[in-house]
PDB file of C-alpha atoms in Angstrom:
ATOM      1  CA  MET A  41       0.022  -0.138  -0.064  1.00 41.00           C
ATOM      2  CA  SER A  42       1.374   3.549  -0.761  1.00 42.00           C
ATOM      3  CA  GLY A  43       1.982   5.533   2.369  1.00 41.00           C
ATOM      4  CA  THR A  44       3.586   5.779   5.411  1.00 37.00           C
ATOM      5  CA  GLU A  45       2.859   4.609   8.878  1.00 38.00           C
ATOM      6  CA  SER A  46       3.524   6.072  12.301  1.00 35.00           C
ATOM      7  CA  ALA A  47       3.311   4.323  15.657  1.00 36.00           C
ATOM      8  CA  VAL A  48       1.571   6.558  17.498  1.00 41.00           C
ATOM      9  CA  ALA A  49      -2.275   4.271  17.176  1.00 54.00           C
ATOM     10  CA  GLY A  50      -5.345   5.783  16.417  1.00 79.00           C
ATOM     11  CA  PRO A  51      -7.907   6.847  13.534  1.00 93.00           C
ATOM     12  CA  VAL A  52      -6.016   6.917  10.189  1.00 97.00           C
ATOM     13  CA  VAL A  53      -6.160   9.566   7.769  1.00 98.00           C
ATOM     14  CA  HIS A  54      -6.461   8.679   3.835  1.00 98.00           C
ATOM     15  CA  ILE A  55      -5.676  10.829   1.579  1.00 98.00           C
ATOM     16  CA  VAL A  56      -7.468  10.112  -2.331  1.00 97.00           C
ATOM     17  CA  ASP A  57      -6.004  12.869  -4.389  1.00 96.00           C
ATOM     18  CA  ASP A  58      -4.536  12.584  -7.825  1.00 95.00           C
ATOM     19  CA  ASP A  59      -1.522  15.075  -6.625  1.00 94.00           C
ATOM     20  CA  HIS A  60       1.536  13.620  -5.666  1.00 95.00           C
ATOM     21  CA  ASP A  61       2.937  16.418  -4.278  1.00 94.00           C
ATOM     22  CA  LEU A  62      -0.627  16.983  -2.008  1.00 93.00           C
ATOM     23  CA  ARG A  63      -0.034  14.095  -1.328  1.00 95.00           C
ATOM     24  CA  ARG A  64       3.387  13.994  -0.111  1.00 96.00           C
ATOM     25  CA  SER A  65       2.522  17.549   1.971  1.00 95.00           C
ATOM     26  CA  LEU A  66      -0.577  15.944   3.625  1.00 96.00           C
ATOM     27  CA  VAL A  67       1.860  13.301   5.327  1.00 96.00           C
ATOM     28  CA  PHE A  68       4.243  15.673   5.719  1.00 96.00           C
ATOM     29  CA  LEU A  69       1.834  17.396   7.795  1.00 96.00           C
ATOM     30  CA  PHE A  70      -0.144  15.100   9.386  1.00 96.00           C
ATOM     31  CA  GLU A  71       3.082  13.288  10.587  1.00 94.00           C
ATOM     32  CA  SER A  72       4.520  16.828  12.309  1.00 94.00           C
ATOM     33  CA  VAL A  73       1.383  16.111  14.598  1.00 94.00           C
ATOM     34  CA  GLY A  74       2.051  12.041  14.989  1.00 94.00           C
ATOM     35  CA  VAL A  75      -1.298  11.567  13.146  1.00 95.00           C
ATOM     36  CA  GLN A  76      -0.774   8.387  10.428  1.00 95.00           C
ATOM     37  CA  ALA A  77      -1.777   9.250   6.680  1.00 96.00           C
ATOM     38  CA  LEU A  78      -1.990   6.465   3.797  1.00 97.00           C
ATOM     39  CA  THR A  79      -2.175   8.001   0.590  1.00 97.00           C
ATOM     40  CA  TYR A  80      -3.938   7.191  -2.842  1.00 98.00           C
ATOM     41  CA  PRO A  81      -4.015   8.145  -6.328  1.00 97.00           C
ATOM     42  CA  ASP A  82      -7.176   7.430  -7.369  1.00 96.00           C
ATOM     43  CA  ALA A  83     -10.648   5.822  -5.330  1.00 97.00           C
ATOM     44  CA  ALA A  84     -10.009   2.194  -7.100  1.00 97.00           C
ATOM     45  CA  THR A  85      -7.173   2.525  -5.776  1.00 97.00           C
ATOM     46  CA  PHE A  86      -8.059   3.228  -2.315  1.00 98.00           C
ATOM     47  CA  LEU A  87     -11.395   0.841  -2.536  1.00 97.00           C
ATOM     48  CA  ALA A  88      -9.104  -1.804  -3.545  1.00 97.00           C
ATOM     49  CA  GLU A  89      -6.602  -1.232  -0.535  1.00 97.00           C
ATOM     50  CA  TYR A  90      -8.589  -0.084   2.428  1.00 96.00           C
ATOM     51  CA  ASP A  91      -9.318  -1.688   5.580  1.00 95.00           C
ATOM     52  CA  ALA A  92     -13.270  -1.259   6.051  1.00 94.00           C
ATOM     53  CA  ALA A  93     -12.861  -2.082   9.626  1.00 92.00           C
ATOM     54  CA  GLU A  94     -10.836   0.203  10.308  1.00 94.00           C
ATOM     55  CA  PRO A  95     -11.755   3.639  11.918  1.00 96.00           C
ATOM     56  CA  ALA A  96     -10.450   6.376   9.948  1.00 97.00           C
ATOM     57  CA  VAL A  97     -10.401   9.801   8.171  1.00 97.00           C
ATOM     58  CA  LEU A  98     -11.138  10.219   4.279  1.00 98.00           C
ATOM     59  CA  ILE A  99      -9.627  13.379   2.776  1.00 97.00           C
ATOM     60  CA  VAL A 100     -11.200  13.000  -1.450  1.00 96.00           C
ATOM     61  CA  ASP A 101      -9.827  15.436  -4.106  1.00 94.00           C
ATOM     62  CA  VAL A 102     -13.469  15.816  -6.447  1.00 91.00           C
ATOM     63  CA  ARG A 103     -11.778  15.401  -9.660  1.00 91.00           C
ATOM     64  CA  MET A 104      -9.832  12.649 -10.194  1.00 92.00           C
ATOM     65  CA  PRO A 105      -8.769   9.897 -13.431  1.00 91.00           C
ATOM     66  CA  GLY A 106     -11.383   7.286 -13.513  1.00 94.00           C
ATOM     67  CA  LEU A 107     -14.212   7.361 -10.049  1.00 94.00           C
ATOM     68  CA  SER A 108     -14.796  10.876  -9.129  1.00 93.00           C
ATOM     69  CA  GLY A 109     -14.734  11.386  -5.377  1.00 93.00           C
ATOM     70  CA  PHE A 110     -18.492  12.501  -5.006  1.00 93.00           C
ATOM     71  CA  GLU A 111     -18.450   8.550  -7.155  1.00 95.00           C
ATOM     72  CA  LEU A 112     -16.380   7.496  -3.989  1.00 96.00           C
ATOM     73  CA  GLN A 113     -18.676   8.947  -1.318  1.00 95.00           C
ATOM     74  CA  GLU A 114     -21.918   7.175  -2.818  1.00 94.00           C
ATOM     75  CA  ARG A 115     -19.824   4.191  -3.358  1.00 96.00           C
ATOM     76  CA  LEU A 116     -18.568   3.840   0.345  1.00 96.00           C
ATOM     77  CA  LEU A 117     -22.363   5.106   1.260  1.00 93.00           C
ATOM     78  CA  GLY A 118     -23.869   2.099  -0.065  1.00 93.00           C
ATOM     79  CA  LEU A 119     -21.024  -0.243   1.456  1.00 94.00           C
ATOM     80  CA  GLY A 120     -22.151   1.532   4.897  1.00 92.00           C
ATOM     81  CA  TYR A 121     -18.639   2.959   5.450  1.00 95.00           C
ATOM     82  CA  PRO A 122     -18.768   5.045   8.410  1.00 96.00           C
ATOM     83  CA  ALA A 123     -15.310   7.195   8.428  1.00 97.00           C
ATOM     84  CA  PRO A 124     -16.263  11.362   8.119  1.00 97.00           C
ATOM     85  CA  ILE A 125     -15.161  12.696   4.932  1.00 97.00           C
ATOM     86  CA  ILE A 126     -13.338  15.786   3.595  1.00 96.00           C
ATOM     87  CA  PHE A 127     -13.744  17.226   0.706  1.00 94.00           C
ATOM     88  CA  CYS A 128     -11.021  19.295  -0.999  1.00 91.00           C
ATOM     89  CA  SER A 129     -10.886  21.198  -4.639  1.00 86.00           C
ATOM     90  CA  ALA A 130      -9.198  23.577  -6.646  1.00 83.00           C
ATOM     91  CA  HIS A 131     -12.821  23.915  -8.585  1.00 76.00           C
ATOM     92  CA  GLY A 132     -15.015  24.172  -5.548  1.00 67.00           C
ATOM     93  CA  ASP A 133     -18.423  26.309  -5.994  1.00 69.00           C
ATOM     94  CA  ILE A 134     -20.790  27.084  -3.974  1.00 74.00           C
ATOM     95  CA  ALA A 135     -23.153  23.623  -5.279  1.00 77.00           C
ATOM     96  CA  MET A 136     -20.118  21.514  -5.626  1.00 80.00           C
ATOM     97  CA  SER A 137     -20.157  21.554  -1.639  1.00 81.00           C
ATOM     98  CA  VAL A 138     -23.524  21.851  -0.704  1.00 83.00           C
ATOM     99  CA  ARG A 139     -23.968  18.265  -3.418  1.00 83.00           C
ATOM    100  CA  ALA A 140     -20.953  16.772  -0.867  1.00 85.00           C
ATOM    101  CA  LEU A 141     -22.292  17.760   2.326  1.00 87.00           C
ATOM    102  CA  ARG A 142     -26.101  16.862   1.657  1.00 87.00           C
ATOM    103  CA  GLN A 143     -24.436  13.759   0.756  1.00 84.00           C
ATOM    104  CA  GLY A 144     -23.161  13.270   4.465  1.00 87.00           C
ATOM    105  CA  ALA A 145     -19.319  15.391   4.143  1.00 91.00           C
ATOM    106  CA  VAL A 146     -18.569  16.620   6.862  1.00 94.00           C
ATOM    107  CA  ASP A 147     -16.414  19.887   5.339  1.00 92.00           C
ATOM    108  CA  PHE A 148     -15.067  21.101   1.731  1.00 90.00           C
ATOM    109  CA  LEU A 149     -11.840  22.571   1.876  1.00 90.00           C
ATOM    110  CA  GLU A 150     -11.140  24.923  -1.168  1.00 88.00           C
ATOM    111  CA  LYS A 151      -7.478  24.358  -2.119  1.00 87.00           C
ATOM    112  CA  PRO A 152      -4.972  25.788  -1.464  1.00 87.00           C
ATOM    113  CA  TYR A 153      -5.747  25.318   2.125  1.00 87.00           C
ATOM    114  CA  LYS A 154      -3.999  26.681   5.039  1.00 91.00           C
ATOM    115  CA  PRO A 155      -2.384  23.838   7.145  1.00 92.00           C
ATOM    116  CA  GLN A 156      -3.877  25.348  10.175  1.00 94.00           C
ATOM    117  CA  GLN A 157      -6.761  24.937   8.881  1.00 93.00           C
ATOM    118  CA  MET A 158      -6.279  21.588   7.762  1.00 95.00           C
ATOM    119  CA  LEU A 159      -5.390  20.797  11.002  1.00 95.00           C
ATOM    120  CA  ASP A 160      -7.918  21.579  13.418  1.00 95.00           C
ATOM    121  CA  VAL A 161     -10.680  19.828  10.846  1.00 94.00           C
ATOM    122  CA  VAL A 162      -8.601  17.137  10.892  1.00 96.00           C
ATOM    123  CA  GLN A 163      -8.582  16.886  14.149  1.00 94.00           C
ATOM    124  CA  GLU A 164     -11.826  16.943  14.849  1.00 94.00           C
ATOM    125  CA  GLN A 165     -13.058  14.509  12.846  1.00 96.00           C
ATOM    126  CA  LEU A 166     -10.292  11.950  13.880  1.00 95.00           C
ATOM    127  CA  ARG A 167     -12.134  11.899  17.186  1.00 93.00           C
ATOM    128  CA  GLU A 168     -15.433  11.923  15.609  1.00 95.00           C
ATOM    129  CA  ALA A 169     -14.260   8.763  13.493  1.00 96.00           C
ATOM    130  CA  GLU A 170     -13.786   7.046  16.887  1.00 94.00           C
ATOM    131  CA  ARG A 171     -16.976   7.211  17.801  1.00 94.00           C
ATOM    132  CA  ARG A 172     -18.587   6.816  14.486  1.00 95.00           C
ATOM    133  CA  PHE A 173     -16.811   3.015  14.411  1.00 95.00           C
ATOM    134  CA  ARG A 174     -17.457   2.501  17.766  1.00 93.00           C
ATOM    135  CA  GLU A 175     -21.662   3.032  16.904  1.00 93.00           C
ATOM    136  CA  HIS A 176     -21.542   0.247  13.790  1.00 93.00           C
ATOM    137  CA  VAL A 177     -19.302  -2.240  15.474  1.00 92.00           C
ATOM    138  CA  HIS A 178     -22.429  -2.006  17.462  1.00 92.00           C
ATOM    139  CA  ARG A 179     -24.345  -1.410  15.168  1.00 92.00           C
ATOM    140  CA  ARG A 180     -23.367  -4.383  13.244  1.00 92.00           C
ATOM    141  CA  ALA A 181     -23.251  -6.564  16.136  1.00 93.00           C
ATOM    142  CA  VAL A 182     -27.107  -6.013  17.329  1.00 94.00           C
ATOM    143  CA  GLY A 183     -27.560  -6.770  13.798  1.00 93.00           C
ATOM    144  CA  GLU A 184     -26.180 -10.032  14.116  1.00 94.00           C
ATOM    145  CA  ARG A 185     -28.065 -10.861  16.876  1.00 94.00           C
ATOM    146  CA  VAL A 186     -31.441  -9.905  15.323  1.00 95.00           C
ATOM    147  CA  GLU A 187     -30.430 -11.715  12.296  1.00 95.00           C
ATOM    148  CA  SER A 188     -29.499 -15.315  14.497  1.00 95.00           C
ATOM    149  CA  LEU A 189     -33.373 -15.517  14.948  1.00 96.00           C
ATOM    150  CA  THR A 190     -36.098 -16.959  13.245  1.00 96.00           C
ATOM    151  CA  THR A 191     -39.054 -15.955  11.237  1.00 95.00           C
ATOM    152  CA  ARG A 192     -41.639 -16.327  14.084  1.00 96.00           C
ATOM    153  CA  GLU A 193     -38.905 -14.889  16.823  1.00 95.00           C
ATOM    154  CA  ARG A 194     -38.494 -12.101  14.782  1.00 95.00           C
ATOM    155  CA  GLU A 195     -42.339 -11.233  14.280  1.00 95.00           C
ATOM    156  CA  VAL A 196     -42.610 -11.811  18.296  1.00 96.00           C
ATOM    157  CA  LEU A 197     -39.487  -9.307  18.708  1.00 96.00           C
ATOM    158  CA  ARG A 198     -41.175  -6.730  16.070  1.00 95.00           C
ATOM    159  CA  LEU A 199     -44.304  -6.679  18.469  1.00 96.00           C
ATOM    160  CA  VAL A 200     -42.147  -6.674  20.964  1.00 95.00           C
ATOM    161  CA  VAL A 201     -40.416  -3.463  20.189  1.00 95.00           C
ATOM    162  CA  ASP A 202     -43.726  -1.487  19.189  1.00 94.00           C
ATOM    163  CA  GLY A 203     -44.830  -2.337  22.903  1.00 93.00           C
ATOM    164  CA  LEU A 204     -47.188  -4.988  22.546  1.00 95.00           C
ATOM    165  CA  PRO A 205     -47.628  -7.308  25.586  1.00 94.00           C
ATOM    166  CA  SER A 206     -47.209 -11.378  25.215  1.00 95.00           C
ATOM    167  CA  GLN A 207     -51.371 -11.484  25.792  1.00 95.00           C
ATOM    168  CA  LEU A 208     -51.634  -9.014  22.760  1.00 96.00           C
ATOM    169  CA  ILE A 209     -48.642 -10.505  20.667  1.00 96.00           C
ATOM    170  CA  ALA A 210     -50.176 -13.688  21.289  1.00 95.00           C
ATOM    171  CA  ARG A 211     -53.712 -12.361  19.938  1.00 95.00           C
ATOM    172  CA  ARG A 212     -51.938 -11.134  17.028  1.00 95.00           C
ATOM    173  CA  LEU A 213     -49.963 -13.829  15.851  1.00 95.00           C
ATOM    174  CA  GLY A 214     -52.801 -16.827  16.899  1.00 95.00           C
ATOM    175  CA  THR A 215     -51.409 -17.918  19.337  1.00 95.00           C
ATOM    176  CA  SER A 216     -50.909 -19.067  23.344  1.00 95.00           C
ATOM    177  CA  VAL A 217     -49.178 -16.501  25.558  1.00 95.00           C
ATOM    178  CA  LYS A 218     -47.345 -19.523  26.875  1.00 96.00           C
ATOM    179  CA  THR A 219     -46.042 -19.857  23.544  1.00 96.00           C
ATOM    180  CA  VAL A 220     -45.080 -16.551  23.117  1.00 96.00           C
ATOM    181  CA  ASP A 221     -43.472 -16.006  26.665  1.00 95.00           C
ATOM    182  CA  VAL A 222     -41.187 -19.129  25.528  1.00 96.00           C
ATOM    183  CA  HIS A 223     -40.386 -17.598  22.063  1.00 96.00           C
ATOM    184  CA  ARG A 224     -39.512 -14.339  24.069  1.00 96.00           C
ATOM    185  CA  ALA A 225     -37.068 -16.597  26.442  1.00 95.00           C
ATOM    186  CA  ARG A 226     -35.143 -17.988  23.455  1.00 96.00           C
ATOM    187  CA  ILE A 227     -34.970 -14.367  21.794  1.00 96.00           C
ATOM    188  CA  LYS A 228     -32.930 -13.277  25.026  1.00 94.00           C
ATOM    189  CA  ALA A 229     -31.109 -16.717  25.031  1.00 95.00           C
ATOM    190  CA  LYS A 230     -30.365 -16.528  21.892  1.00 94.00           C
ATOM    191  CA  THR A 231     -28.925 -12.242  21.714  1.00 94.00           C
ATOM    192  CA  GLY A 232     -27.389 -12.789  24.942  1.00 92.00           C
ATOM    193  CA  ALA A 233     -29.469  -9.566  25.583  1.00 92.00           C
ATOM    194  CA  ASP A 234     -29.551  -8.915  29.530  1.00 91.00           C
ATOM    195  CA  SER A 235     -33.333  -8.470  29.373  1.00 92.00           C
ATOM    196  CA  LEU A 236     -35.931  -8.386  26.752  1.00 93.00           C
ATOM    197  CA  GLY A 237     -35.669  -4.806  27.284  1.00 92.00           C
ATOM    198  CA  ALA A 238     -32.222  -4.035  26.742  1.00 93.00           C
ATOM    199  CA  LEU A 239     -32.034  -5.844  23.686  1.00 94.00           C
ATOM    200  CA  VAL A 240     -35.090  -3.754  22.579  1.00 94.00           C
ATOM    201  CA  ARG A 241     -33.545  -0.504  23.385  1.00 93.00           C
ATOM    202  CA  ASP A 242     -29.907  -1.180  21.100  1.00 93.00           C
ATOM    203  CA  VAL A 243     -32.510  -2.499  17.787  1.00 93.00           C
ATOM    204  CA  LEU A 244     -34.394   1.223  18.394  1.00 93.00           C
ATOM    205  CA  GLN A 245     -31.071   2.762  19.077  1.00 88.00           C
ATOM    206  CA  CYS A 246     -29.021   1.698  15.904  1.00 88.00           C
ATOM    207  CA  ARG A 247     -32.703   1.627  13.722  1.00 87.00           C
ATOM    208  CA  ILE A 248     -32.191  -1.879  13.018  1.00 90.00           C
ATOM    209  CA  GLU A 249     -35.879  -3.152  11.338  1.00 88.00           C
ATOM    210  CA  PRO A 250     -36.400  -6.960  12.593  1.00 89.00           C
TER     211      PRO A 250
END
């Protein structure tokens, strides 16, 4: 992989830009404050090499050979990749920045930018990256626990999330209260939840459809 590694632990900065000199100058800038930076000359190289599980911040040029910065952003959104994205462009305008921000970018910087401005933005987003990736890992874990349930168990869980007691769930599903309570116990056991209430909270917080 192209890039420069640092001994300092923490989220990495991915720099996706076809300007070699700019990539090198950003690596030096981030190394000066102990931040690890990896560089990629185009979006395709980044997609082939990045570690989706590693907390990171992306600095992306808008206009590049092959996939544009916006196309890369759309691809990563489709993959559910949670890294904050900072766009940079020497040809930026209001419409371009609005498009980037509406699709979830955290900032849009015009080239040439001030080094301190870049450092301030990135250091703030490194903290945000840690939070986003923690939530992403938690959401994926909750999703996997829900997916381990049978179709009937997921139906019961869906009704529990809707706030229905066992009696109403039994009536809705055409079964007995005892059977519903068995399903509730199995849901709790299979998902390893401390309680069904805790599982419901996680499902709601993570916006997972049972």
